[in-house]
Amino acid sequence: MAGIYIHIPFCLQACHYCDFHFSTSLKNKLELLRAIDKELLVRKNYLSKGELINSIYFGGGTPSILSREELSRIFDTIYSNYNISESAEITLEANPEDLNSEKLRALKNTPVNRFSIGIQSFFEDDLKFMNRAHSVQKAVASVKGAQDA
């Protein structure tokens, strides 16, 4: 089973527990998106000819920081250069504070069909201790909003 993993190393704030590579500055976001596009083109022959992609995973950092247009450009490159299964699982890691109704409507117009929502706790004190940007209420609302969308 072949898959594509794309790391989006940007976050709006640093969580105290995180050991992943990330930046809270978005100044190099456009440059990174160009590099991702280039990497997808360079690697298109890495897989066996015509091998089916069953999974695309946007991890991070915070991939939900990307706009629908930015995600669409990445998807355009993927879909025009790779053989994507019609039933591919396409996951976007998302922070609860990013999944408002506007963002969910925009994401509905992309191939994303699964969220990995970063809810590390449903206890306010834990969230504050970890320096998470969302509240318990926002965490619950983000799951409900994703289900409704």
PDB file of C-alpha atoms in Angstrom:
ATOM      1  CA  MET A   1       0.000   0.000   0.000  1.00  0.00           C
ATOM      2  CA  ALA A   2       1.533   3.292  -1.104  1.00  0.00           C
ATOM      3  CA  GLY A   3       0.954   6.620   0.574  1.00  0.00           C
ATOM      4  CA  ILE A   4       2.094  10.216   0.605  1.00  0.00           C
ATOM      5  CA  TYR A   5       2.965  12.095   3.792  1.00  0.00           C
ATOM      6  CA  ILE A   6       3.300  15.877   3.683  1.00  0.00           C
ATOM      7  CA  HIS A   7       4.689  17.690   6.717  1.00  0.00           C
ATOM      8  CA  ILE A   8       3.456  21.245   7.287  1.00  0.00           C
ATOM      9  CA  PRO A   9       5.835  22.628   9.941  1.00  0.00           C
ATOM     10  CA  PHE A  10       3.906  25.729  10.984  1.00  0.00           C
ATOM     11  CA  CYS A  11       1.990  26.414  14.189  1.00  0.00           C
ATOM     12  CA  LEU A  12       0.445  29.576  15.550  1.00  0.00           C
ATOM     13  CA  GLN A  13       1.884  28.834  18.976  1.00  0.00           C
ATOM     14  CA  ALA A  14       4.202  26.286  20.549  1.00  0.00           C
ATOM     15  CA  CYS A  15       2.706  23.547  22.695  1.00  0.00           C
ATOM     16  CA  HIS A  16       4.909  22.686  25.673  1.00  0.00           C
ATOM     17  CA  TYR A  17       5.008  18.955  24.938  1.00  0.00           C
ATOM     18  CA  CYS A  18       5.855  19.093  21.219  1.00  0.00           C
ATOM     19  CA  ASP A  19       9.136  17.680  19.901  1.00  0.00           C
ATOM     20  CA  PHE A  20       8.272  17.942  16.198  1.00  0.00           C
ATOM     21  CA  HIS A  21      10.023  20.352  13.873  1.00  0.00           C
ATOM     22  CA  PHE A  22       7.869  23.473  13.548  1.00  0.00           C
ATOM     23  CA  SER A  23       7.974  27.244  13.336  1.00  0.00           C
ATOM     24  CA  THR A  24       5.561  29.819  14.732  1.00  0.00           C
ATOM     25  CA  SER A  25       6.614  32.199  11.951  1.00  0.00           C
ATOM     26  CA  LEU A  26       4.773  31.918   8.644  1.00  0.00           C
ATOM     27  CA  LYS A  27       7.297  34.014   6.727  1.00  0.00           C
ATOM     28  CA  ASN A  28       8.597  30.975   4.790  1.00  0.00           C
ATOM     29  CA  LYS A  29       5.217  29.366   4.125  1.00  0.00           C
ATOM     30  CA  LEU A  30       5.124  30.220   0.414  1.00  0.00           C
ATOM     31  CA  GLU A  31       8.688  28.991  -0.043  1.00  0.00           C
ATOM     32  CA  LEU A  32       7.821  25.720   1.710  1.00  0.00           C
ATOM     33  CA  LEU A  33       4.715  25.220  -0.431  1.00  0.00           C
ATOM     34  CA  ARG A  34       6.835  25.677  -3.558  1.00  0.00           C
ATOM     35  CA  ALA A  35       9.338  23.143  -2.213  1.00  0.00           C
ATOM     36  CA  ILE A  36       6.534  20.629  -1.527  1.00  0.00           C
ATOM     37  CA  ASP A  37       5.299  21.048  -5.085  1.00  0.00           C
ATOM     38  CA  LYS A  38       8.814  20.540  -6.438  1.00  0.00           C
ATOM     39  CA  GLU A  39       9.397  17.492  -4.204  1.00  0.00           C
ATOM     40  CA  LEU A  40       6.142  15.911  -5.391  1.00  0.00           C
ATOM     41  CA  LEU A  41       7.289  16.348  -8.999  1.00  0.00           C
ATOM     42  CA  VAL A  42      10.807  15.045  -8.338  1.00  0.00           C
ATOM     43  CA  ARG A  43       9.470  11.975  -6.501  1.00  0.00           C
ATOM     44  CA  LYS A  44       6.672  11.083  -8.944  1.00  0.00           C
ATOM     45  CA  ASN A  45       8.718   8.204 -10.410  1.00  0.00           C
ATOM     46  CA  TYR A  46       9.804   6.888  -7.018  1.00  0.00           C
ATOM     47  CA  LEU A  47       6.883   4.468  -6.869  1.00  0.00           C
ATOM     48  CA  SER A  48       6.437   1.572  -9.246  1.00  0.00           C
ATOM     49  CA  LYS A  49       4.815   2.650 -12.490  1.00  0.00           C
ATOM     50  CA  GLY A  50       1.149   3.290 -11.848  1.00  0.00           C
ATOM     51  CA  GLU A  51       1.268   2.165  -8.201  1.00  0.00           C
ATOM     52  CA  LEU A  52      -1.959   3.132  -6.508  1.00  0.00           C
ATOM     53  CA  ILE A  53      -1.817   5.701  -3.689  1.00  0.00           C
ATOM     54  CA  ASN A  54      -4.218   4.665  -0.928  1.00  0.00           C
ATOM     55  CA  SER A  55      -3.363   7.292   1.674  1.00  0.00           C
ATOM     56  CA  ILE A  56      -2.435  10.965   1.707  1.00  0.00           C
ATOM     57  CA  TYR A  57      -1.625  12.393   5.126  1.00  0.00           C
ATOM     58  CA  PHE A  58      -0.988  16.039   5.959  1.00  0.00           C
ATOM     59  CA  GLY A  59       0.833  16.116   9.302  1.00  0.00           C
ATOM     60  CA  GLY A  60       2.650  18.755  11.216  1.00  0.00           C
ATOM     61  CA  GLY A  61       2.943  21.209  12.717  1.00  0.00           C
ATOM     62  CA  THR A  62      -0.522  22.343  11.894  1.00  0.00           C
ATOM     63  CA  PRO A  63      -1.676  21.543   8.344  1.00  0.00           C
ATOM     64  CA  SER A  64      -5.050  23.168   9.059  1.00  0.00           C
ATOM     65  CA  ILE A  65      -3.158  26.454   8.928  1.00  0.00           C
ATOM     66  CA  LEU A  66      -3.210  26.127   5.122  1.00  0.00           C
ATOM     67  CA  SER A  67      -5.955  27.789   3.121  1.00  0.00           C
ATOM     68  CA  ARG A  68      -8.220  25.861   0.779  1.00  0.00           C
ATOM     69  CA  GLU A  69      -6.344  27.418  -2.144  1.00  0.00           C
ATOM     70  CA  GLU A  70      -2.965  26.289  -0.786  1.00  0.00           C
ATOM     71  CA  LEU A  71      -4.238  22.758  -0.214  1.00  0.00           C
ATOM     72  CA  SER A  72      -5.840  22.722  -3.659  1.00  0.00           C
ATOM     73  CA  ARG A  73      -2.520  23.577  -5.320  1.00  0.00           C
ATOM     74  CA  ILE A  74      -0.887  20.630  -3.533  1.00  0.00           C
ATOM     75  CA  PHE A  75      -3.768  18.349  -4.518  1.00  0.00           C
ATOM     76  CA  ASP A  76      -3.547  19.510  -8.142  1.00  0.00           C
ATOM     77  CA  THR A  77       0.107  18.453  -8.231  1.00  0.00           C
ATOM     78  CA  ILE A  78      -0.634  15.124  -6.548  1.00  0.00           C
ATOM     79  CA  TYR A  79      -3.627  14.221  -8.701  1.00  0.00           C
ATOM     80  CA  SER A  80      -1.897  15.184 -11.957  1.00  0.00           C
ATOM     81  CA  ASN A  81       1.257  13.150 -11.173  1.00  0.00           C
ATOM     82  CA  TYR A  82       0.161  10.164  -9.089  1.00  0.00           C
ATOM     83  CA  ASN A  83      -2.379   7.384  -9.395  1.00  0.00           C
ATOM     84  CA  ILE A  84      -4.777   8.061  -6.493  1.00  0.00           C
ATOM     85  CA  SER A  85      -7.280   5.416  -5.414  1.00  0.00           C
ATOM     86  CA  GLU A  86     -10.906   6.551  -5.545  1.00  0.00           C
ATOM     87  CA  SER A  87     -11.223   5.288  -1.967  1.00  0.00           C
ATOM     88  CA  ALA A  88      -7.990   6.876  -0.707  1.00  0.00           C
ATOM     89  CA  GLU A  89      -8.001   8.031   2.898  1.00  0.00           C
ATOM     90  CA  ILE A  90      -6.967  11.684   2.823  1.00  0.00           C
ATOM     91  CA  THR A  91      -6.218  13.002   6.287  1.00  0.00           C
ATOM     92  CA  LEU A  92      -5.590  16.529   7.506  1.00  0.00           C
ATOM     93  CA  GLU A  93      -4.317  17.093  11.024  1.00  0.00           C
ATOM     94  CA  ALA A  94      -6.212  20.041  12.450  1.00  0.00           C
ATOM     95  CA  ASN A  95      -6.284  22.087  15.593  1.00  0.00           C
ATOM     96  CA  PRO A  96      -9.761  22.581  17.059  1.00  0.00           C
ATOM     97  CA  GLU A  97      -9.458  26.365  16.859  1.00  0.00           C
ATOM     98  CA  ASP A  98      -8.965  26.128  13.079  1.00  0.00           C
ATOM     99  CA  LEU A  99     -12.115  24.112  12.397  1.00  0.00           C
ATOM    100  CA  ASN A 100     -14.681  26.896  12.335  1.00  0.00           C
ATOM    101  CA  SER A 101     -17.696  26.684  10.005  1.00  0.00           C
ATOM    102  CA  GLU A 102     -15.985  28.763   7.294  1.00  0.00           C
ATOM    103  CA  LYS A 103     -12.899  26.524   7.277  1.00  0.00           C
ATOM    104  CA  LEU A 104     -15.013  23.364   7.263  1.00  0.00           C
ATOM    105  CA  ARG A 105     -17.040  24.651   4.292  1.00  0.00           C
ATOM    106  CA  ALA A 106     -13.799  25.413   2.444  1.00  0.00           C
ATOM    107  CA  LEU A 107     -12.309  21.985   3.238  1.00  0.00           C
ATOM    108  CA  LYS A 108     -15.445  20.300   1.952  1.00  0.00           C
ATOM    109  CA  ASN A 109     -14.317  21.466  -1.505  1.00  0.00           C
ATOM    110  CA  THR A 110     -11.040  19.533  -1.245  1.00  0.00           C
ATOM    111  CA  PRO A 111     -10.368  15.779  -1.367  1.00  0.00           C
ATOM    112  CA  VAL A 112      -9.854  15.697   2.442  1.00  0.00           C
ATOM    113  CA  ASN A 113     -12.117  12.993   3.867  1.00  0.00           C
ATOM    114  CA  ARG A 114     -10.671  12.525   7.353  1.00  0.00           C
ATOM    115  CA  PHE A 115      -9.523  14.798  10.176  1.00  0.00           C
ATOM    116  CA  SER A 116      -7.059  14.045  12.911  1.00  0.00           C
ATOM    117  CA  ILE A 117      -8.143  16.688  15.409  1.00  0.00           C
ATOM    118  CA  GLY A 118      -5.491  17.641  17.951  1.00  0.00           C
ATOM    119  CA  ILE A 119      -7.474  17.346  21.158  1.00  0.00           C
ATOM    120  CA  GLN A 120      -4.967  16.245  23.767  1.00  0.00           C
ATOM    121  CA  SER A 121      -7.400  16.581  26.658  1.00  0.00           C
ATOM    122  CA  PHE A 122     -10.951  17.449  27.596  1.00  0.00           C
ATOM    123  CA  PHE A 123      -9.791  19.081  30.848  1.00  0.00           C
ATOM    124  CA  GLU A 124      -9.180  22.853  30.855  1.00  0.00           C
ATOM    125  CA  ASP A 125      -6.284  22.666  33.311  1.00  0.00           C
ATOM    126  CA  ASP A 126      -4.499  20.129  31.104  1.00  0.00           C
ATOM    127  CA  LEU A 127      -4.982  22.267  28.011  1.00  0.00           C
ATOM    128  CA  LYS A 128      -3.558  25.319  29.786  1.00  0.00           C
ATOM    129  CA  PHE A 129      -0.623  23.288  31.105  1.00  0.00           C
ATOM    130  CA  MET A 130       0.174  22.090  27.551  1.00  0.00           C
ATOM    131  CA  ASN A 131      -0.245  25.642  26.158  1.00  0.00           C
ATOM    132  CA  ARG A 132      -3.012  24.565  23.805  1.00  0.00           C
ATOM    133  CA  ALA A 133      -4.867  27.424  22.102  1.00  0.00           C
ATOM    134  CA  HIS A 134      -8.333  25.881  22.362  1.00  0.00           C
ATOM    135  CA  SER A 135     -10.743  25.332  25.219  1.00  0.00           C
ATOM    136  CA  VAL A 136     -12.673  22.182  26.025  1.00  0.00           C
ATOM    137  CA  GLN A 137     -15.764  23.871  24.591  1.00  0.00           C
ATOM    138  CA  LYS A 138     -13.953  24.604  21.313  1.00  0.00           C
ATOM    139  CA  ALA A 139     -12.642  21.025  21.175  1.00  0.00           C
ATOM    140  CA  VAL A 140     -16.161  19.609  21.473  1.00  0.00           C
ATOM    141  CA  ALA A 141     -17.494  22.153  18.963  1.00  0.00           C
ATOM    142  CA  SER A 142     -14.792  21.264  16.428  1.00  0.00           C
ATOM    143  CA  VAL A 143     -15.713  17.575  16.520  1.00  0.00           C
ATOM    144  CA  LYS A 144     -19.422  18.380  16.225  1.00  0.00           C
ATOM    145  CA  GLY A 145     -18.756  20.835  13.396  1.00  0.00           C
ATOM    146  CA  ALA A 146     -16.675  18.275  11.504  1.00  0.00           C
ATOM    147  CA  GLN A 147     -19.408  15.670  11.929  1.00  0.00           C
ATOM    148  CA  ASP A 148     -22.058  18.109  10.706  1.00  0.00           C
ATOM    149  CA  ALA A 149     -19.972  19.170   7.702  1.00  0.00           C
TER     150      ALA A 149
END
